[in-house]
mmCIF file of C-alpha atoms (C1' of nucleotides) in Angstrom:
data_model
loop_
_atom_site.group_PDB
_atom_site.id
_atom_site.type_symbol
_atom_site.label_atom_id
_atom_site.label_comp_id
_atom_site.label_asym_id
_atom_site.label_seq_id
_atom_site.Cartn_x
_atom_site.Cartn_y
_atom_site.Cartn_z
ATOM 1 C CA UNK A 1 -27.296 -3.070 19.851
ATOM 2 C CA UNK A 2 -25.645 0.050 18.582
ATOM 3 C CA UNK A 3 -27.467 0.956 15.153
ATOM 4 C CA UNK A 4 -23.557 0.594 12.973
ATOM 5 C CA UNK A 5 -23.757 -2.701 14.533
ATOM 6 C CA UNK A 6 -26.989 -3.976 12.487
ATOM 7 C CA UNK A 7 -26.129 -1.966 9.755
ATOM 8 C CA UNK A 8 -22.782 -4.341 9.592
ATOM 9 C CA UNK A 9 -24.897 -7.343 9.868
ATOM 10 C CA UNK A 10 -27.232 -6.753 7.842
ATOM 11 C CA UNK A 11 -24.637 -6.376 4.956
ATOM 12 C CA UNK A 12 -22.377 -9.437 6.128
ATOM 13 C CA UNK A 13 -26.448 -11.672 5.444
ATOM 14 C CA UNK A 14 -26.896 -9.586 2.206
ATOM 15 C CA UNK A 15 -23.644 -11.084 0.730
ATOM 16 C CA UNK A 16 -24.615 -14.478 2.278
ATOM 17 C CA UNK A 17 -21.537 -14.862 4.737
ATOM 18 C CA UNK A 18 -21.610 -15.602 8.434
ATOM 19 C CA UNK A 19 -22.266 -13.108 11.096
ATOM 20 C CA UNK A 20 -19.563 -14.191 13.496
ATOM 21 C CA UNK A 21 -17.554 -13.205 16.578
ATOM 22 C CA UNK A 22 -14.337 -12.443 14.980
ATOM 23 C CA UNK A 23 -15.584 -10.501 12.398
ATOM 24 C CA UNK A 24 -17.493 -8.014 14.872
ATOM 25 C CA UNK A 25 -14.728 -7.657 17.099
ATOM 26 C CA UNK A 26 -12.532 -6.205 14.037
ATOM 27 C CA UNK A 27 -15.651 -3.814 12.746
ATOM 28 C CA UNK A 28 -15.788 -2.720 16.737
ATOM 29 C CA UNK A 29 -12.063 -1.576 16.067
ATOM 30 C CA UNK A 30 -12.669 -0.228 12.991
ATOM 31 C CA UNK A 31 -15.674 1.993 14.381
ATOM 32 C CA UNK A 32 -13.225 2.874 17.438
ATOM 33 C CA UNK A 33 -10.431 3.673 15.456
ATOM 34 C CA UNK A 34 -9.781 7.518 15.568
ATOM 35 C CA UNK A 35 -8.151 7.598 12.219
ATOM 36 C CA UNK A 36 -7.219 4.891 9.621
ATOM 37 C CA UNK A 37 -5.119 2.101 10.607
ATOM 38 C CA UNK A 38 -2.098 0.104 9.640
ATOM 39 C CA UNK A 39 -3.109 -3.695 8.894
ATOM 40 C CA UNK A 40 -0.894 -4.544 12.038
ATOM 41 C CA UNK A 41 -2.499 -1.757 14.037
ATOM 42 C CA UNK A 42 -5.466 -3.353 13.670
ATOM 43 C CA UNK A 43 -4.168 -7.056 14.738
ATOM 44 C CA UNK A 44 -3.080 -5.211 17.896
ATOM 45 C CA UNK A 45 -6.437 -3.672 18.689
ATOM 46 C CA UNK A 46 -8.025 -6.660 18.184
ATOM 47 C CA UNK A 47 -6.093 -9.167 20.586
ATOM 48 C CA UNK A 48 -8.683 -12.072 20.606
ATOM 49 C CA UNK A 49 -8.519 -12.469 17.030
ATOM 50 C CA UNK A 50 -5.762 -14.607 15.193
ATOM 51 C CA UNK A 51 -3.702 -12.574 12.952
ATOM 52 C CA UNK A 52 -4.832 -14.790 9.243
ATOM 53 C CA UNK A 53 -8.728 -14.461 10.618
ATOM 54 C CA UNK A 54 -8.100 -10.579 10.930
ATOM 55 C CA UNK A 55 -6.268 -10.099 7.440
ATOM 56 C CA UNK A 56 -8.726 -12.840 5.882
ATOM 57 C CA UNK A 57 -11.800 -10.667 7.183
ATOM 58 C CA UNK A 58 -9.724 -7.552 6.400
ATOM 59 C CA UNK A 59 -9.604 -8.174 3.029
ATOM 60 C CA UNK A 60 -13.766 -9.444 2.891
ATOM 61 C CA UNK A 61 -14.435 -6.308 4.380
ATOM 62 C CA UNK A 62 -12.625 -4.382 1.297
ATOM 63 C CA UNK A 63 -14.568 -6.889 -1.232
ATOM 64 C CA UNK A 64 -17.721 -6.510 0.362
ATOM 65 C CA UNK A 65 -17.097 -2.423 0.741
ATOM 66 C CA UNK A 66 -17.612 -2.247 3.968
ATOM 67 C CA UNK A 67 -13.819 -0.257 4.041
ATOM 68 C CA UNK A 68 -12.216 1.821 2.134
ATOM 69 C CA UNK A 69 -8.239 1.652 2.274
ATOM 70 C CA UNK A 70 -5.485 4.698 1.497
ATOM 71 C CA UNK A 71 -1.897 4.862 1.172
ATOM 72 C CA UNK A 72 0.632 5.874 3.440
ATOM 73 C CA UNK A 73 4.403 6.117 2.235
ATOM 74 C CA UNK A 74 3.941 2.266 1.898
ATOM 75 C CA UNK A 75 1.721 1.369 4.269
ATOM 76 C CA UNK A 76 -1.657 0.450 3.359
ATOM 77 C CA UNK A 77 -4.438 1.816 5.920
ATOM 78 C CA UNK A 78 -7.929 0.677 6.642
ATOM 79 C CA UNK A 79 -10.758 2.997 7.158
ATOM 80 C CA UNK A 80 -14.530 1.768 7.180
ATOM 81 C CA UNK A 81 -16.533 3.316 4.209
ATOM 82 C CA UNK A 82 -19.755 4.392 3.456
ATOM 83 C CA UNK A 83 -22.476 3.519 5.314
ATOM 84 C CA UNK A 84 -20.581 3.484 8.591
ATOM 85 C CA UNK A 85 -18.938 6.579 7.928
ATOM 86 C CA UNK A 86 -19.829 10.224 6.184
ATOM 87 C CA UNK A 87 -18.343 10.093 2.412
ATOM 88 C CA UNK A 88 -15.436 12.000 2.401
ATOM 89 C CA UNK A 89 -12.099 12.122 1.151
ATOM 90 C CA UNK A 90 -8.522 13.349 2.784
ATOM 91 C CA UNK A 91 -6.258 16.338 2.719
ATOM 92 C CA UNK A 92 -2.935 15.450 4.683
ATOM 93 C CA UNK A 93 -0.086 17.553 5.626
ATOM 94 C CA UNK A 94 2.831 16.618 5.259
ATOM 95 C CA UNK A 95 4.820 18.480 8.100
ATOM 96 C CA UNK A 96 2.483 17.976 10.793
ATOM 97 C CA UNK A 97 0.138 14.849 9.696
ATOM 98 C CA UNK A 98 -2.482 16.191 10.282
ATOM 99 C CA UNK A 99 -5.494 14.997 8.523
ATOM 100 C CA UNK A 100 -8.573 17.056 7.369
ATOM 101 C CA UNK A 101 -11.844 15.497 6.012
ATOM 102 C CA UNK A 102 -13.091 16.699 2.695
ATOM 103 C CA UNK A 103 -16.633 16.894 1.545
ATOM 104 C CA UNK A 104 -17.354 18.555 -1.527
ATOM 105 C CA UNK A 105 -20.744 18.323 -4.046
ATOM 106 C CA UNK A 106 -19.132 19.699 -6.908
ATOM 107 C CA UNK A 107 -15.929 17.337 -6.796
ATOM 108 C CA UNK A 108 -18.461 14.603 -6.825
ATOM 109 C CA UNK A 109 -20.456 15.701 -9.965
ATOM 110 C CA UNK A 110 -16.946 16.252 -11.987
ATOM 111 C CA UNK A 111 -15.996 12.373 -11.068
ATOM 112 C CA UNK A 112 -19.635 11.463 -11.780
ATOM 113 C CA UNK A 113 -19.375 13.541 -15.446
ATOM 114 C CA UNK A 114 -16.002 11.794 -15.848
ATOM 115 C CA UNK A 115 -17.234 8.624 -15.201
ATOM 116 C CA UNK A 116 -19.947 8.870 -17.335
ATOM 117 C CA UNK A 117 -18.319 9.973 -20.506
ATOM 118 C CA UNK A 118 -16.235 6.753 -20.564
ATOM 119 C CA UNK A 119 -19.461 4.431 -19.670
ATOM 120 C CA UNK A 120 -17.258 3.276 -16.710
ATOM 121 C CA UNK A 121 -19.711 2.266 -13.916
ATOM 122 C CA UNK A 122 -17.954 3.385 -10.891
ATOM 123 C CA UNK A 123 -18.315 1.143 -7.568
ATOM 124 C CA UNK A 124 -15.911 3.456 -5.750
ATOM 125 C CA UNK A 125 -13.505 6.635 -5.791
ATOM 126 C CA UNK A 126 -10.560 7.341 -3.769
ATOM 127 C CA UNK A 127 -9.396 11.639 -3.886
ATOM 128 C CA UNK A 128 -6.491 12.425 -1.554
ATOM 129 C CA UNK A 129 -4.760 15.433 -0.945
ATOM 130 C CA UNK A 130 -0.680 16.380 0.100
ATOM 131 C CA UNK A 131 0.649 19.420 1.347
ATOM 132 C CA UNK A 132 0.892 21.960 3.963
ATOM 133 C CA UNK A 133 -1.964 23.027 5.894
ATOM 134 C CA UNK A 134 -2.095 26.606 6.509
ATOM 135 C CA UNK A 135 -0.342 26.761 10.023
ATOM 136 C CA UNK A 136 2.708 24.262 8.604
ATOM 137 C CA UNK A 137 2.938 27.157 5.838
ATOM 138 C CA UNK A 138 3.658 29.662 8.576
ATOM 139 C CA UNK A 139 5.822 28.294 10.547
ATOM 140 C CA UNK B 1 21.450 10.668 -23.711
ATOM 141 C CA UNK B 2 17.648 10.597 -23.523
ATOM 142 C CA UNK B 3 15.781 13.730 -22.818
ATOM 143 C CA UNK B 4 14.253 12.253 -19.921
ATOM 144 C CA UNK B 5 17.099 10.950 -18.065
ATOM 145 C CA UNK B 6 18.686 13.913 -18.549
ATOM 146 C CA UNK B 7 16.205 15.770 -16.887
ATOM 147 C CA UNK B 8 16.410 12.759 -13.952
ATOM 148 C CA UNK B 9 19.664 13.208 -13.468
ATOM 149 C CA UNK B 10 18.726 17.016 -13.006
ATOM 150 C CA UNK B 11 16.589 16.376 -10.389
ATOM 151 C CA UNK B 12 19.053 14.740 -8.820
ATOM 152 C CA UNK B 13 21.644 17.024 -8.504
ATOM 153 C CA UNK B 14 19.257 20.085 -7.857
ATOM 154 C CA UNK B 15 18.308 18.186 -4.809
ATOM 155 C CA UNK B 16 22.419 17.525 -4.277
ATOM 156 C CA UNK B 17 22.080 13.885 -4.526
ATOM 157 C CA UNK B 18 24.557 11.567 -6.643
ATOM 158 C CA UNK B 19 24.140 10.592 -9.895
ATOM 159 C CA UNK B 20 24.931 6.936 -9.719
ATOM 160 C CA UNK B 21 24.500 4.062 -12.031
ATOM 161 C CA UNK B 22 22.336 2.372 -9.514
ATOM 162 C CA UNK B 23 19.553 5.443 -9.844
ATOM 163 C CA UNK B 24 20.599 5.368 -13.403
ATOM 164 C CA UNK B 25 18.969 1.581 -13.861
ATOM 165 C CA UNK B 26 16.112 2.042 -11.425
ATOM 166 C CA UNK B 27 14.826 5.321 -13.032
ATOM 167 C CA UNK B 28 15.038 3.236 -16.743
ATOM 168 C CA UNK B 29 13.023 0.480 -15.648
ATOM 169 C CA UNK B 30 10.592 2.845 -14.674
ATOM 170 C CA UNK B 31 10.525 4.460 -17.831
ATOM 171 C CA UNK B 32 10.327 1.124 -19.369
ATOM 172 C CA UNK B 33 7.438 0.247 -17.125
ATOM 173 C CA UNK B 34 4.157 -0.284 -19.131
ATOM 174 C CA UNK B 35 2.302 0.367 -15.949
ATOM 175 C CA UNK B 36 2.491 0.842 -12.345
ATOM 176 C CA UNK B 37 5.175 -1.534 -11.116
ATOM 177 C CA UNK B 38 5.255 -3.183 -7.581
ATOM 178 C CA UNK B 39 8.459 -3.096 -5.236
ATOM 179 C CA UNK B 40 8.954 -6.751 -6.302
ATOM 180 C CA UNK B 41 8.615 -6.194 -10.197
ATOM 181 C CA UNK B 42 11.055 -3.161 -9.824
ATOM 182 C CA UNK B 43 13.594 -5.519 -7.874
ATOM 183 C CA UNK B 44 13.468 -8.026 -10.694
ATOM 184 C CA UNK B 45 13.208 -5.808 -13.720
ATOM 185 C CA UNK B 46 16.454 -3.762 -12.025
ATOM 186 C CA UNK B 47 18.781 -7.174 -11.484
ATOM 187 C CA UNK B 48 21.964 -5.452 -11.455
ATOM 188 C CA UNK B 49 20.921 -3.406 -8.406
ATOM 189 C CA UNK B 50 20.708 -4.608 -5.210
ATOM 190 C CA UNK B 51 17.358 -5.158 -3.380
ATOM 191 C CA UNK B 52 18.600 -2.753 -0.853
ATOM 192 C CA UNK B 53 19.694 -0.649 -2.860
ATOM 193 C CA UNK B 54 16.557 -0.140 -4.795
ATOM 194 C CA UNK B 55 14.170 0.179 -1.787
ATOM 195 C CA UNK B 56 16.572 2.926 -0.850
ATOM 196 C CA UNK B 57 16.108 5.062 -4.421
ATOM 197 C CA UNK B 58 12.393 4.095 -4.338
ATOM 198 C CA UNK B 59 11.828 5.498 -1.255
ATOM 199 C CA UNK B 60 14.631 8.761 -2.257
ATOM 200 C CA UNK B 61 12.676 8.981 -5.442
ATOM 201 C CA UNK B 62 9.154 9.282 -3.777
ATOM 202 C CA UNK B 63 10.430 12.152 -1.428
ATOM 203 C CA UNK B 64 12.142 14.156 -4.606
ATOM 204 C CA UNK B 65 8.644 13.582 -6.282
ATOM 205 C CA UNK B 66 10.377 11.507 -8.890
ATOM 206 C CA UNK B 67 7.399 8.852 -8.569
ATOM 207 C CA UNK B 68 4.300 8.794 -7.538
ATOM 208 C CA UNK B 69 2.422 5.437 -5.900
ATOM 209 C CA UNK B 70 -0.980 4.095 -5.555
ATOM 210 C CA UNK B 71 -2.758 1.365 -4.230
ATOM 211 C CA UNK B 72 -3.646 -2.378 -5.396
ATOM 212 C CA UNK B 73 -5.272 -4.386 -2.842
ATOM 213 C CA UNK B 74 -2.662 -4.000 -0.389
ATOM 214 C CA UNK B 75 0.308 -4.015 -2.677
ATOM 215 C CA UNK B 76 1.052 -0.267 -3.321
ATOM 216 C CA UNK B 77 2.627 0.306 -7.196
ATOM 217 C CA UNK B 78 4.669 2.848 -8.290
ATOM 218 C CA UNK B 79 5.444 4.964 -11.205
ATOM 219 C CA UNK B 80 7.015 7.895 -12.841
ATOM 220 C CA UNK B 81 5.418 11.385 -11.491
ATOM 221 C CA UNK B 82 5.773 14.840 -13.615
ATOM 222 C CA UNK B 83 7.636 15.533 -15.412
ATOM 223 C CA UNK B 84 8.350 12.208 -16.848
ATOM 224 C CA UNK B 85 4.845 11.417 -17.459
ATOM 225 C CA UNK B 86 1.991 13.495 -18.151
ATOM 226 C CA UNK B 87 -0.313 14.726 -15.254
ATOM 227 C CA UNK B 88 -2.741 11.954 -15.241
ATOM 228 C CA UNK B 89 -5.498 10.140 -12.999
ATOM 229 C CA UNK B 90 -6.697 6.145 -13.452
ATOM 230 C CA UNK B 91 -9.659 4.422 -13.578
ATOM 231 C CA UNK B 92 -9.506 1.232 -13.157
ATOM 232 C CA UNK B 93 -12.212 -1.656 -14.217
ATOM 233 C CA UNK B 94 -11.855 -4.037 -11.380
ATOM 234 C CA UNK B 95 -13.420 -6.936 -13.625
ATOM 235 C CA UNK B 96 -10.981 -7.116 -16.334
ATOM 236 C CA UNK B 97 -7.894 -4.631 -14.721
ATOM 237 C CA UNK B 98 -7.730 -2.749 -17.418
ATOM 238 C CA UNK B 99 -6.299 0.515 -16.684
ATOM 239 C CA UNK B 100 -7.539 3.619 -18.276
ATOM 240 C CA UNK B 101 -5.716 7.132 -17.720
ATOM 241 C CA UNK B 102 -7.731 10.433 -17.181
ATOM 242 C CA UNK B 103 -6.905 14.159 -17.938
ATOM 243 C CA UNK B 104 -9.614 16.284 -17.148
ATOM 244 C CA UNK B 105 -9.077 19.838 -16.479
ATOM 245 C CA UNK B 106 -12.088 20.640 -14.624
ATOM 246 C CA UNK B 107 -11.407 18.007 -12.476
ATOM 247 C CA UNK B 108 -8.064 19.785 -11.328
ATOM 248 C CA UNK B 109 -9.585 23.132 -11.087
ATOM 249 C CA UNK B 110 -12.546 21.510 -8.309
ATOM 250 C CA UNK B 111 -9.576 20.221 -6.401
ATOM 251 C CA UNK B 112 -8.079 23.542 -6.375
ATOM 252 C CA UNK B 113 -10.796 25.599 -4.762
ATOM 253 C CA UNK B 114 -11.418 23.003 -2.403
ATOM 254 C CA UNK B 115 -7.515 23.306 -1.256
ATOM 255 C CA UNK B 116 -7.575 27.514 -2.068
ATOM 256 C CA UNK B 117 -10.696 27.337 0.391
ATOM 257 C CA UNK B 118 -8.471 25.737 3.211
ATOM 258 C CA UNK B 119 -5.570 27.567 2.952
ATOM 259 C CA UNK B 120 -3.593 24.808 2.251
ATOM 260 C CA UNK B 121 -0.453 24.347 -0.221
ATOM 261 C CA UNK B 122 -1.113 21.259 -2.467
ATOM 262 C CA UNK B 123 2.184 19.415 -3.371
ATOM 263 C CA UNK B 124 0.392 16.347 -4.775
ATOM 264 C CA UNK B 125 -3.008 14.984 -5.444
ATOM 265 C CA UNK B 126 -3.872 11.061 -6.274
ATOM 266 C CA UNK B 127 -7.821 10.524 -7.850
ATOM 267 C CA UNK B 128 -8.285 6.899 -8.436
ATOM 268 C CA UNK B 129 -11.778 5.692 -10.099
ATOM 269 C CA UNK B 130 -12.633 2.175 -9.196
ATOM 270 C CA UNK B 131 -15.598 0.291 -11.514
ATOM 271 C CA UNK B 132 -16.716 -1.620 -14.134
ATOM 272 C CA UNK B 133 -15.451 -0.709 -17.721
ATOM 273 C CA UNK B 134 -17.854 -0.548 -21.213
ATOM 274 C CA UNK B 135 -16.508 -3.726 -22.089
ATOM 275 C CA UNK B 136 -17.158 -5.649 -18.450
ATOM 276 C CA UNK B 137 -20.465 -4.221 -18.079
ATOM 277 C CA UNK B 138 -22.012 -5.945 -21.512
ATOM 278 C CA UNK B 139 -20.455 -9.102 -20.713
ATOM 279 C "C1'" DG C 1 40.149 12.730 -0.135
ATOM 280 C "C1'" DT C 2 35.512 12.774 1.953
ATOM 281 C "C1'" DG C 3 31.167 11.506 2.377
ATOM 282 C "C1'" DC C 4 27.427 9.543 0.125
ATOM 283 C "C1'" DT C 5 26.117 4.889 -1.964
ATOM 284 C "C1'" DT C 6 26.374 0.284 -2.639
ATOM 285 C "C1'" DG C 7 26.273 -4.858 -1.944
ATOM 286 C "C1'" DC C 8 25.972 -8.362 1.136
ATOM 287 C "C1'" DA C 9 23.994 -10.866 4.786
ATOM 288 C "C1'" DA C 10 21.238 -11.079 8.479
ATOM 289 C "C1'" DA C 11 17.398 -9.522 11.076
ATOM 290 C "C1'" DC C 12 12.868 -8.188 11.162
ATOM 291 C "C1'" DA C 13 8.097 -7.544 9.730
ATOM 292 C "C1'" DT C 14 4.234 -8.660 7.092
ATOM 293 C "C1'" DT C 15 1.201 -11.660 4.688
ATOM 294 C "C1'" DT C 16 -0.346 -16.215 3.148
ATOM 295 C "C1'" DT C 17 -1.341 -21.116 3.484
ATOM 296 C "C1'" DG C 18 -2.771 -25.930 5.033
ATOM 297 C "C1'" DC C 19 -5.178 -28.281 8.068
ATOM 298 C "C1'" DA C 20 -7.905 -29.949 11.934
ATOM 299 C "C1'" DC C 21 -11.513 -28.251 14.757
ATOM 300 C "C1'" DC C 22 -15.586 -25.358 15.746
ATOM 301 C "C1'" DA C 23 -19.696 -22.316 15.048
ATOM 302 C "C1'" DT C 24 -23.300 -20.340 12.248
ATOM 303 C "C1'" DA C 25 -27.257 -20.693 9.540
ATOM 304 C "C1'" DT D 1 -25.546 -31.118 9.915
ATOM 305 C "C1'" DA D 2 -23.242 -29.053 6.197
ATOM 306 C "C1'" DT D 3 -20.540 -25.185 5.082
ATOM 307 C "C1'" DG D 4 -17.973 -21.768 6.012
ATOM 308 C "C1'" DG D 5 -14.920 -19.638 9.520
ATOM 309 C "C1'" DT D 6 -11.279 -19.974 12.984
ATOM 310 C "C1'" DG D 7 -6.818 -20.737 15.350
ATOM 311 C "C1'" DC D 8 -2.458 -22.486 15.091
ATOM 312 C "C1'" DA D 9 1.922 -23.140 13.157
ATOM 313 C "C1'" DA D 10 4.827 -22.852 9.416
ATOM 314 C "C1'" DA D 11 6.234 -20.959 5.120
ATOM 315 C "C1'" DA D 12 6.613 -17.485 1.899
ATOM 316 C "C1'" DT D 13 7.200 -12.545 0.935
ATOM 317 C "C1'" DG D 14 8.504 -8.179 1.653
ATOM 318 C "C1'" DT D 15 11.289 -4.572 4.005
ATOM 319 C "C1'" DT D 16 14.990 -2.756 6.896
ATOM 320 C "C1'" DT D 17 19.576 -2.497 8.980
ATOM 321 C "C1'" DG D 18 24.751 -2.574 9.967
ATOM 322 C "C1'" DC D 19 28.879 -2.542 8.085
ATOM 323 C "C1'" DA D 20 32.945 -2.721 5.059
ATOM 324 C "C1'" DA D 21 34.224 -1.463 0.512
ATOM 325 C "C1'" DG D 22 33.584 1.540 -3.639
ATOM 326 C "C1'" DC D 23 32.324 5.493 -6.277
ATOM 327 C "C1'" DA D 24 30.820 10.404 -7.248
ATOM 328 C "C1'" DC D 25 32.010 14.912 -6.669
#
DNA sequence: GTGCTTGCAAACATTTTGCACCATA
DNA sequence: TATGGTGCAAAATGTTTGCAAGCAC
């Protein structure tokens, strides 16, 4: 069993909830998907499961942290989160969607100092970028 | 006429749109908005305005950069951008909902190098803190 | 006057719910 | 075996579209 795989059990047992068919099959689509997905993008990819069990699980997952979900236009889309995936937040273009991964120490230690001068207690953070990558500036 | 509908109106016609009384009512309940509104709390705060009508302006407005929107859940909310409100960020206590609005200037200069060191040309950035207030964290 | 905007109504898509049945712990 | 999870079907919401009529420029 692949090591993500445990990892997503174990934290489904930690929060007392059952480790079921369903709710691997839409983690397996998550961990497939090659960028974040539309809530009926991942009802597609995930054909054995009934719609309501894959929005119902959809929105455990959020809950439970297990994704982490951005804005598009509208469109809410559904990424998995930390553990499963490196911490990072987005820069998108705007001309030619592309998306880049950001990673950054010191953007971290600003939210934490932020954070921290209000006595919030943060559980999560959310940092995305819009513009024009440096080829969409060009041409 | 208000300062800031004057500069709306502005905005429009820099970007050669018309100035119609259907913008005109959208663009004050906005203003009027306490907080970020959903698509449904703009249709009924707006009543004189079709439902059509005001998906279409929402959607004009976000492209012109009149308004800015974020995410709750899956419902995303909307509000006035620059410069009808001031350049903010929110941190929001996911206990009690409360809503609190952040200006930090270092924070903006971190987000610049990261975007100076990838070439890229920023036209918007959204930072949303998720956690548990002072208050929530006591009780 | 012309072309952009609107309202209306219908189509379409998305999300939620109740309930009987089934599987996990 | 008790509880929580699922599928199914229907309802409730939310969003988009075509078109004729109206308004801004």
């Amino acid at each position: 069993m692949s090591l993500d795989i445990k990892k997503f059990s174990d934290v489904l047992r930690m929060h007392k909830v059952s480790v079921t068919a369903s709710r691997m099959k839409i983690f397996e689509t998550l961990l497939q998907a090659e960028r974040p997905l539309t809530n009926s993008e991942i009802v597609k990819r995930t054909p054995t499961v009934d719609r309501a069990s894959v929005y119902r699980n959809l929105e455990l997952f959020a809950e439970l942290g297990i994704t982490e979900t951005m804005l598009r236009g509208w469109t809410p889309l559904t990424e998995l989160a930390e553990p499963f995936r490196a911490h990072h937040h987005h820069m998108t273009c705007e001309s030619c969607g592309r998306m880049i991964e950001i990673e950054d120490h010191e953007l971290e230690e600003v939210l934490g100092s932020i954070v921290a001068r209000h006595n919030f207690k943060l559980t999560k953070h959310l940092v995305e970028l819009t513009g024009l990558c440096a080829q969409c500036q060009v041409s």
